[in-house]
Amino acid sequence: MIRVLIADDQGMVRTGFTVFLSSQPDIVVVGEAADGREAIERAAELAPDVVLMDVRMPVMDGLEATRRLCSPGSRSKVLILTTFDLDDYVYEALRAGASGFLLKDASAAQLAEAVRVVAAGDALISPGVTRRLIHEFARLGPRPAPSAVRLSQLTERESEVLTLVAQALSNQEIARKLVLAEQTVKTHVGRVLMKLGLRDRAQAIVYAYETGLVRPGE
């Protein structure tokens, strides 16, 4: 069972998500939180696999709560929920450790699938969100980058795979592009994450751009 914590300052939203997700055979909602601080406290108490996190909440916003929840050693994954355009905070949310984004007007089926994808360790980053991320990198210009030394640990194929991950291609799309089996691509992605010490594909995208492996416009 996938254990879920719902963090949103609107009670009706929490109730709606809880009712639907609780009806899924492989998902259980273990708790709710009305602000970021409560989300952190409840996560520590309940150890959810996935936290559905609203961004704009009182007391502590979702970005700061995500940053604290995704600190080293944490097992919980964060899926950002929003009704707002993502341009303003997609970059910071990914850097904070979010594993994906979902608009609140997504269908019930999309919500359940998003929870499953993130719980499995994959990132829910659509091509549209990635385009916004690239735009943000271009707008911000050069920023202090993480050390690129670890990139030298990657094989040529792994670097190639990381580049394509940073372009928001799925394992299936990467497999077609490189003429590889999808399972082989999955293995390469896993090795890349392990060698670079990254949580998931979301962090891999940020790392690829910040180290200059991929540049906006490429």
XYZ file of N, CA and C in Angstrom:
654
model
N 0.837 -1.198 0.000
C 0.000 0.000 0.000
C 0.878 1.257 0.000
N 0.469 2.238 -0.772
C 1.171 3.520 -0.826
C 0.539 4.443 0.206
N 1.353 4.897 1.158
C 0.870 5.743 2.242
C 0.976 7.214 1.823
N -0.142 7.945 1.912
C -0.203 9.321 1.424
C -0.615 10.284 2.526
N 0.062 11.434 2.569
C -0.307 12.546 3.448
C -0.713 13.710 2.556
N -1.849 14.329 2.848
C -2.347 15.443 2.039
C -2.184 16.748 2.798
N -1.410 17.682 2.222
C -1.166 18.978 2.849
C -1.768 20.084 1.992
N -2.850 20.676 2.477
C -3.535 21.749 1.747
C -4.336 22.552 2.760
N -4.367 23.875 2.592
C -5.068 24.706 3.572
C -6.578 24.745 3.345
N -7.058 24.143 2.265
C -8.495 24.101 1.992
C -9.063 22.737 2.383
N -9.942 22.756 3.378
C -10.503 21.517 3.888
C -11.243 20.711 2.842
N -11.964 21.395 1.957
C -12.733 20.677 0.934
C -11.810 19.951 -0.046
N -10.656 20.562 -0.338
C -9.690 19.927 -1.230
C -9.142 18.667 -0.573
N -8.768 18.789 0.705
C -8.239 17.625 1.418
C -9.264 16.498 1.451
N -10.513 16.857 1.739
C -11.565 15.847 1.821
C -11.783 15.160 0.475
N -11.816 15.956 -0.587
C -12.024 15.389 -1.916
C -10.926 14.428 -2.307
N -9.674 14.834 -2.085
C -8.550 13.965 -2.402
C -8.569 12.705 -1.545
N -8.901 12.882 -0.276
C -8.922 11.738 0.644
C -9.966 10.713 0.226
N -11.164 11.186 -0.110
C -12.242 10.279 -0.501
C -11.855 9.481 -1.739
N -11.300 10.172 -2.743
C -10.958 9.460 -3.974
C -9.793 8.502 -3.770
N -8.697 8.995 -3.176
C -7.517 8.142 -3.035
C -7.784 6.940 -2.139
N -8.628 7.128 -1.141
C -8.948 6.022 -0.237
C -9.725 4.918 -0.938
N -10.308 5.248 -2.088
C -11.066 4.240 -2.833
C -10.168 3.381 -3.719
N -8.896 3.764 -3.811
C -7.953 3.009 -4.636
C -7.453 1.783 -3.875
N -7.322 0.653 -4.528
C -6.937 -0.581 -3.829
C -5.501 -0.589 -3.314
N -4.640 0.287 -3.884
C -3.226 0.268 -3.497
C -2.768 1.541 -2.796
N -3.733 2.404 -2.397
C -3.385 3.682 -1.769
C -4.174 3.860 -0.490
N -3.507 4.353 0.553
C -4.190 4.668 1.801
C -3.759 6.064 2.251
N -4.730 6.912 2.586
C -4.439 8.254 3.100
C -4.261 8.130 4.607
N -3.045 8.415 5.066
C -2.743 8.217 6.491
C -2.931 9.482 7.313
N -3.090 10.642 6.643
C -3.268 11.861 7.407
C -3.432 13.088 6.533
N -3.770 14.208 7.177
C -3.942 15.484 6.499
C -3.223 16.574 7.286
N -2.903 17.667 6.591
C -2.259 18.820 7.233
C -2.779 20.084 6.571
N -2.951 21.145 7.365
C -3.516 22.386 6.853
C -2.467 23.443 6.535
N -1.201 23.161 6.848
C -0.122 24.094 6.511
C 1.197 23.333 6.476
N 2.252 24.022 6.024
C 3.537 23.361 5.862
C 4.133 22.826 7.152
N 4.008 23.587 8.209
C 4.575 23.144 9.487
C 3.883 21.883 9.978
N 2.569 21.863 9.862
C 1.824 20.676 10.282
C 2.171 19.490 9.385
N 2.435 19.755 8.112
C 2.812 18.683 7.189
C 4.101 18.020 7.650
N 5.070 18.819 8.074
C 6.343 18.279 8.551
C 6.133 17.435 9.803
N 5.312 17.945 10.720
C 5.049 17.226 11.960
C 4.325 15.911 11.695
N 3.324 15.960 10.809
C 2.562 14.759 10.506
C 3.395 13.735 9.734
N 4.267 14.226 8.876
C 5.134 13.322 8.119
C 6.092 12.592 9.047
N 6.614 13.303 10.037
C 7.515 12.679 11.000
C 6.795 11.606 11.808
N 5.534 11.848 12.066
C 4.734 10.924 12.870
C 4.249 9.723 12.060
N 3.873 9.968 10.784
C 3.182 8.947 9.994
C 4.036 8.269 8.931
N 5.202 8.852 8.607
C 6.116 8.299 7.602
C 5.408 7.933 6.290
N 4.787 8.917 5.625
C 4.108 8.616 4.357
C 5.107 8.362 3.240
N 4.669 7.637 2.220
C 5.508 7.445 1.040
C 5.468 8.684 0.153
N 4.288 9.299 0.062
C 4.092 10.476 -0.782
C 3.341 11.551 -0.005
N 3.816 12.787 -0.126
C 3.112 13.938 0.443
C 2.583 14.775 -0.707
N 1.250 14.926 -0.778
C 0.651 15.831 -1.754
C 0.704 17.220 -1.132
N 1.495 18.118 -1.713
C 1.829 19.385 -1.065
C 1.327 20.586 -1.861
N 0.435 21.348 -1.249
C 0.036 22.626 -1.832
C 1.204 23.595 -1.648
N 1.298 24.609 -2.510
C 2.410 25.558 -2.407
C 2.069 26.724 -1.495
N 0.931 27.345 -1.728
C 0.581 28.555 -0.995
C -0.284 28.210 0.203
N 0.358 28.122 1.362
C -0.328 27.801 2.613
C 0.148 28.745 3.705
N -0.663 28.948 4.752
C -0.251 29.811 5.863
C 0.791 29.128 6.747
N 1.345 29.889 7.659
C 2.332 29.436 8.652
C 3.665 29.088 7.982
N 3.673 28.112 7.105
C 4.856 27.754 6.321
C 4.385 27.299 4.948
N 4.970 27.875 3.891
C 4.506 27.506 2.551
C 5.029 26.133 2.140
N 4.494 25.653 1.016
C 4.837 24.314 0.570
C 6.267 24.149 0.125
N 6.890 25.231 -0.368
C 8.277 25.136 -0.812
C 9.215 24.887 0.365
N 9.036 25.647 1.441
C 9.887 25.459 2.612
C 9.627 24.095 3.252
N 8.363 23.698 3.299
C 8.038 22.387 3.860
C 8.661 21.271 3.018
N 8.639 21.435 1.694
C 9.252 20.446 0.807
C 10.748 20.371 1.055
N 11.383 21.521 1.188
C 12.832 21.569 1.431
C 13.184 20.787 2.696
N 12.390 20.927 3.728
C 12.678 20.239 4.992
C 12.329 18.749 4.913
N 11.249 18.438 4.222
C 10.845 17.040 4.107
C 11.811 16.230 3.252
N 12.470 16.897 2.294
C 13.351 16.186 1.367
C 14.818 16.277 1.776
N 15.073 16.548 3.030
C 16.451 16.600 3.526
C 17.046 15.200 3.479
N 18.381 15.091 3.484
C 19.028 13.779 3.407
C 18.492 12.809 4.454
N 18.229 11.597 4.025
C 17.733 10.585 4.943
C 16.222 10.440 4.958
N 15.529 11.408 4.364
C 14.074 11.342 4.350
C 13.607 10.326 3.320
N 12.527 9.614 3.619
C 11.997 8.618 2.697
C 10.769 9.122 1.949
N 10.176 10.203 2.413
C 8.953 10.707 1.790
C 9.248 11.451 0.493
N 8.408 11.232 -0.526
C 8.491 11.958 -1.785
C 7.406 13.031 -1.779
N 7.687 14.152 -2.418
C 6.724 15.251 -2.445
C 6.196 15.471 -3.856
N 4.874 15.502 -3.967
C 4.198 15.814 -5.218
C 3.492 17.155 -5.025
N 3.944 18.170 -5.767
C 3.406 19.519 -5.614
C 2.029 19.619 -6.273
N 1.066 20.151 -5.516
C -0.286 20.401 -6.019
C -0.484 21.897 -6.172
N -1.075 22.320 -7.269
C -1.257 23.759 -7.441
C -2.393 24.074 -8.395
N -2.993 25.235 -8.189
C -3.971 25.773 -9.138
C -3.324 26.913 -9.916
N -2.097 27.232 -9.571
C -1.411 28.387 -10.138
C -0.466 27.990 -11.259
N -0.124 28.959 -12.078
C 0.885 28.757 -13.098
C 2.204 28.436 -12.419
N 2.964 27.523 -12.989
C 4.173 27.025 -12.340
C 5.409 27.896 -12.540
N 5.355 28.859 -13.459
C 6.565 29.596 -13.809
C 7.300 30.185 -12.607
N 6.555 30.686 -11.640
C 7.176 31.416 -10.539
C 8.015 30.538 -9.619
N 7.679 29.264 -9.530
C 8.375 28.472 -8.521
C 8.768 27.061 -8.931
N 8.648 26.726 -10.211
C 9.011 25.362 -10.611
C 10.474 25.069 -10.313
N 11.344 26.035 -10.581
C 12.778 25.844 -10.346
C 13.050 25.604 -8.867
N 12.527 26.482 -8.010
C 12.792 26.351 -6.579
C 12.162 25.081 -6.002
N 11.010 24.702 -6.519
C 10.366 23.484 -6.021
C 11.198 22.255 -6.339
N 11.751 22.208 -7.552
C 12.603 21.079 -7.924
C 13.883 21.073 -7.112
N 14.467 22.245 -6.920
C 15.688 22.314 -6.114
C 15.399 21.935 -4.666
N 14.194 22.208 -4.218
C 13.825 21.857 -2.846
C 13.661 20.349 -2.680
N 13.502 19.635 -3.805
C 13.399 18.179 -3.731
C 12.087 17.597 -4.184
N 11.182 18.437 -4.730
C 9.900 17.912 -5.210
C 10.127 16.899 -6.325
N 9.309 15.864 -6.337
C 9.434 14.816 -7.351
C 8.479 15.005 -8.515
N 7.623 16.016 -8.442
C 6.711 16.243 -9.547
C 5.688 17.307 -9.253
N 4.873 17.603 -10.257
C 3.851 18.635 -10.175
C 2.537 18.090 -10.699
N 1.434 18.538 -10.091
C 0.121 18.151 -10.555
C -0.832 19.314 -10.324
N -1.548 19.717 -11.384
C -2.543 20.771 -11.232
C -3.775 20.206 -10.530
N -4.408 21.033 -9.708
C -5.561 20.566 -8.937
C -6.759 20.241 -9.814
N -6.743 20.711 -11.058
C -7.856 20.377 -11.944
C -7.591 19.095 -12.743
N -6.534 18.374 -12.367
C -6.258 17.086 -13.011
C -7.394 16.120 -12.685
N -7.583 15.143 -13.531
C -8.651 14.164 -13.296
C -8.298 13.271 -12.110
N -9.308 12.594 -11.585
C -9.084 11.680 -10.467
C -8.104 10.584 -10.850
N -8.232 10.083 -12.081
C -7.331 9.023 -12.540
C -5.894 9.539 -12.619
N -5.719 10.776 -13.070
C -4.380 11.372 -13.154
C -3.778 11.541 -11.765
N -4.593 11.898 -10.791
C -4.116 12.046 -9.415
C -3.589 10.727 -8.882
N -4.362 9.667 -9.046
C -3.942 8.359 -8.547
C -2.677 7.892 -9.249
N -2.615 8.091 -10.559
C -1.436 7.659 -11.311
C -0.213 8.463 -10.898
N -0.393 9.760 -10.632
C 0.720 10.607 -10.192
C 1.292 10.105 -8.873
N 0.425 9.729 -7.963
C 0.867 9.196 -6.676
C 1.674 7.917 -6.885
N 1.205 7.054 -7.772
C 1.908 5.791 -8.037
C 3.278 6.034 -8.668
N 3.321 6.961 -9.620
C 4.583 7.261 -10.308
C 5.626 7.781 -9.325
N 5.238 8.728 -8.494
C 6.173 9.325 -7.541
C 6.577 8.309 -6.470
N 5.631 7.510 -6.006
C 5.945 6.495 -4.994
C 6.947 5.482 -5.520
N 6.904 5.230 -6.822
C 7.813 4.263 -7.441
C 9.221 4.817 -7.622
N 9.398 6.105 -7.316
C 10.726 6.702 -7.429
C 10.968 7.452 -8.716
N 9.941 7.562 -9.551
C 10.077 8.317 -10.789
C 9.625 9.758 -10.566
N 9.979 10.612 -11.508
C 9.582 12.008 -11.421
C 8.410 12.272 -12.347
N 7.475 13.081 -11.886
C 6.339 13.455 -12.707
C 6.610 14.860 -13.258
N 7.415 14.902 -14.296
C 7.803 16.174 -14.910
C 7.380 16.132 -16.369
N 6.349 16.837 -16.714
C 5.872 16.824 -18.091
C 6.784 17.670 -18.967
N 6.770 17.442 -20.276
C 7.564 18.287 -21.178
C 7.242 19.765 -21.017
N 5.959 20.079 -20.744
C 5.580 21.471 -20.555
C 6.262 22.096 -19.350
N 6.321 21.339 -18.254
C 6.990 21.827 -17.057
C 8.481 21.975 -17.303
N 9.062 21.026 -18.030
C 10.490 21.099 -18.334
C 10.803 22.336 -19.173
N 9.929 22.655 -20.120
C 10.147 23.866 -20.920
C 10.164 25.098 -20.033
N 9.294 25.133 -19.048
C 9.268 26.266 -18.123
C 10.545 26.314 -17.291
N 11.012 25.124 -16.889
C 12.251 25.051 -16.128
C 13.418 25.593 -16.953
N 13.494 25.185 -18.220
C 14.560 25.660 -19.097
C 14.476 27.173 -19.257
N 13.251 27.682 -19.422
C 13.062 29.130 -19.538
C 13.568 29.836 -18.290
N 13.315 29.225 -17.122
C 13.754 29.833 -15.864
C 15.272 29.865 -15.771
N 15.935 28.806 -16.199
C 17.397 28.798 -16.213
C 17.931 29.911 -17.114
N 17.307 30.062 -18.277
C 17.745 31.087 -19.212
C 17.510 32.484 -18.636
N 16.389 32.672 -17.946
C 16.061 33.980 -17.379
C 16.991 34.347 -16.232
N 17.315 33.350 -15.398
C 18.139 33.613 -14.222
C 19.602 33.833 -14.580
N 20.036 33.231 -15.682
C 21.440 33.353 -16.053
C 22.301 32.466 -15.181
N 23.630 32.646 -15.228
C 24.546 31.790 -14.468
C 24.243 31.814 -12.973
N 24.273 30.665 -12.365
C 24.081 30.521 -10.915
C 25.188 29.633 -10.367
N 25.463 29.744 -9.057
C 26.460 28.844 -8.480
C 26.053 27.402 -8.753
N 26.923 26.661 -9.385
C 26.579 25.300 -9.802
C 27.197 24.268 -8.865
N 26.544 23.116 -8.729
C 27.143 22.035 -7.948
C 28.384 21.535 -8.662
N 29.254 20.879 -7.934
C 30.476 20.359 -8.537
C 30.151 19.382 -9.657
N 30.846 19.563 -10.771
C 30.640 18.665 -11.907
C 31.608 17.489 -11.874
N 32.414 17.403 -10.821
C 33.415 16.337 -10.738
C 32.765 14.965 -10.851
N 31.591 14.816 -10.215
C 30.924 13.514 -10.223
C 30.509 13.088 -11.627
N 30.343 14.049 -12.527
C 29.977 13.695 -13.896
C 31.035 12.798 -14.541
N 32.296 12.965 -14.100
C 33.372 12.157 -14.667
C 33.228 10.681 -14.303
N 32.395 10.384 -13.303
C 32.170 8.995 -12.916
C 31.232 8.281 -13.886
N 30.527 9.051 -14.700
C 29.564 8.455 -15.620
C 30.248 7.940 -16.876
N 29.741 6.850 -17.402
C 30.221 6.372 -18.690
C 29.647 7.284 -19.772
N 30.158 7.143 -20.981
C 29.648 7.960 -22.086
C 28.157 7.711 -22.298
N 27.739 6.461 -22.209
C 26.327 6.128 -22.386
C 25.476 6.726 -21.268
N 25.987 6.663 -20.032
C 25.233 7.215 -18.909
C 25.079 8.726 -19.039
N 26.124 9.401 -19.513
C 26.031 10.846 -19.739
C 24.996 11.157 -20.807
N 24.961 10.315 -21.828
C 23.990 10.476 -22.908
C 22.568 10.310 -22.375
N 22.382 9.310 -21.527
C 21.071 9.066 -20.935
C 20.662 10.233 -20.040
N 21.583 10.740 -19.231
C 21.287 11.867 -18.353
C 20.867 13.089 -19.165
N 21.536 13.330 -20.274
C 21.188 14.454 -21.141
C 19.750 14.334 -21.635
N 19.345 13.135 -21.997
C 17.990 12.925 -22.492
C 16.963 12.988 -21.366
N 17.340 12.526 -20.178
C 16.465 12.663 -19.010
C 16.197 14.146 -18.749
N 17.244 14.963 -18.890
C 17.116 16.402 -18.655
C 16.217 17.081 -19.673
N 15.977 16.401 -20.782
C 15.058 16.920 -21.792
C 13.651 16.370 -21.599
N 13.436 15.722 -20.439
C 12.127 15.195 -20.026
C 11.651 14.021 -20.877
N 12.575 13.287 -21.471
C 12.182 12.095 -22.217
C 11.939 10.944 -21.242
N 10.944 10.146 -21.533
C 10.659 8.964 -20.718
C 11.649 7.862 -21.059
N 11.676 6.810 -20.241
C 12.557 5.675 -20.536
C 12.242 5.084 -21.908
N 10.964 5.010 -22.228
C 10.550 4.457 -23.520
C 11.064 5.318 -24.672
N 10.961 6.640 -24.515
C 11.427 7.554 -25.561
C 12.944 7.503 -25.707
N 13.642 7.411 -24.569
C 15.100 7.304 -24.607
C 15.515 6.006 -25.281
N 14.799 4.935 -24.972
C 15.107 3.629 -25.572
C 14.985 3.686 -27.089
N 13.935 4.340 -27.567
C 13.759 4.452 -29.019
C 14.868 5.302 -29.643
N 15.215 6.381 -28.973
C 16.221 7.300 -29.516
C 17.601 6.658 -29.569
N 17.944 5.861 -28.555
C 19.268 5.251 -28.479
C 19.289 3.810 -28.999
N 18.136 3.347 -29.425
C 17.988 1.969 -29.911
C 18.458 0.978 -28.841
N 17.848 1.089 -27.683
C 18.152 0.219 -26.550
C 16.856 -0.386 -26.026
N 16.982 -1.436 -25.245
C 15.813 -1.990 -24.564
C 15.423 -1.034 -23.434
N 14.126 -0.916 -23.175
C 13.663 -0.006 -22.128
C 14.243 -0.378 -20.766
N 14.381 -1.675 -20.488
C 14.958 -2.113 -19.220
C 16.415 -1.682 -19.110
N 17.128 -1.670 -20.227
C 18.519 -1.220 -20.227
C 18.596 0.260 -19.868
N 17.678 1.051 -20.420
C 17.633 2.480 -20.102
C 17.343 2.671 -18.618
N 16.402 1.896 -18.104
C 16.058 1.993 -16.681
C 17.273 1.696 -15.812
N 18.053 0.715 -16.219
C 19.280 0.374 -15.478
C 20.272 1.522 -15.524
N 20.445 2.134 -16.705
C 21.351 3.279 -16.840
C 20.906 4.439 -15.952
N 19.602 4.721 -15.947
C 19.081 5.821 -15.131
C 19.366 5.556 -13.656
N 19.142 4.328 -13.227
C 19.409 3.970 -11.834
C 20.869 4.163 -11.454
N 21.772 3.798 -12.361
C 23.206 3.969 -12.087
C 23.584 5.442 -12.049
N 22.981 6.241 -12.935
C 23.251 7.679 -12.937
C 22.848 8.298 -11.601
N 21.644 7.973 -11.138
C 21.162 8.518 -9.867
C 22.064 8.087 -8.712
N 22.479 6.828 -8.722
C 23.331 6.317 -7.652
C 24.693 7.005 -7.659
N 25.330 7.107 -8.829
C 26.661 7.705 -8.918
C 26.662 9.184 -8.552
N 25.579 9.883 -8.888
C 25.521 11.324 -8.631
C 24.878 11.646 -7.287
N 24.382 10.624 -6.605
C 23.770 10.849 -5.291
C 22.480 11.632 -5.379
N 21.670 11.357 -6.395
C 20.427 12.091 -6.615
C 19.231 11.232 -6.239
N 18.160 11.882 -5.781
C 16.959 11.162 -5.338
C 16.179 10.563 -6.487
N 15.996 11.352 -7.554
C 15.126 10.911 -8.639
C 15.397 11.718 -9.898
N 14.563 11.511 -10.913
C 14.750 12.178 -12.196
C 14.606 13.697 -12.077
N 13.768 14.142 -11.155
C 13.589 15.583 -10.979
C 14.914 16.238 -10.599
N 15.604 15.666 -9.624
C 16.906 16.203 -9.224
C 17.919 16.052 -10.350
N 17.800 14.991 -11.130
C 18.725 14.776 -12.247
C 18.593 15.888 -13.280
N 17.366 16.334 -13.532
C 17.141 17.424 -14.479
C 17.827 18.697 -14.001
N 17.618 19.048 -12.745
C 18.240 20.255 -12.192
C 19.758 20.135 -12.232
N 20.281 18.978 -11.843
C 21.731 18.768 -11.807
C 22.334 18.920 -13.201
N 21.673 18.365 -14.209
C 22.198 18.422 -15.578
C 22.323 19.853 -16.072
N 21.357 20.686 -15.725
C 21.420 22.088 -16.158
C 22.408 22.890 -15.319
N 22.444 22.646 -14.015
C 23.313 23.448 -13.154
C 24.790 23.136 -13.373
N 25.100 21.943 -13.810
C 26.503 21.602 -14.073
C 26.918 21.948 -15.502
N 25.957 22.364 -16.316
C 26.281 22.750 -17.693
C 26.291 21.579 -18.670
N 25.925 20.380 -18.199
C 25.853 19.240 -19.108
C 24.843 19.529 -20.216
N 23.773 20.180 -19.827
C 22.758 20.626 -20.785
C 22.543 22.108 -20.566
N 22.382 22.842 -21.641
C 22.202 24.299 -21.562
C 20.869 24.691 -22.163
N 20.230 25.739 -21.613
C 18.974 26.197 -22.180
C 19.108 26.469 -23.674
N 18.132 25.989 -24.437
C 18.152 26.224 -25.869
C 18.718 25.066 -26.657
N 19.397 24.132 -25.958
C 19.990 22.979 -26.665
C 18.915 21.923 -26.931
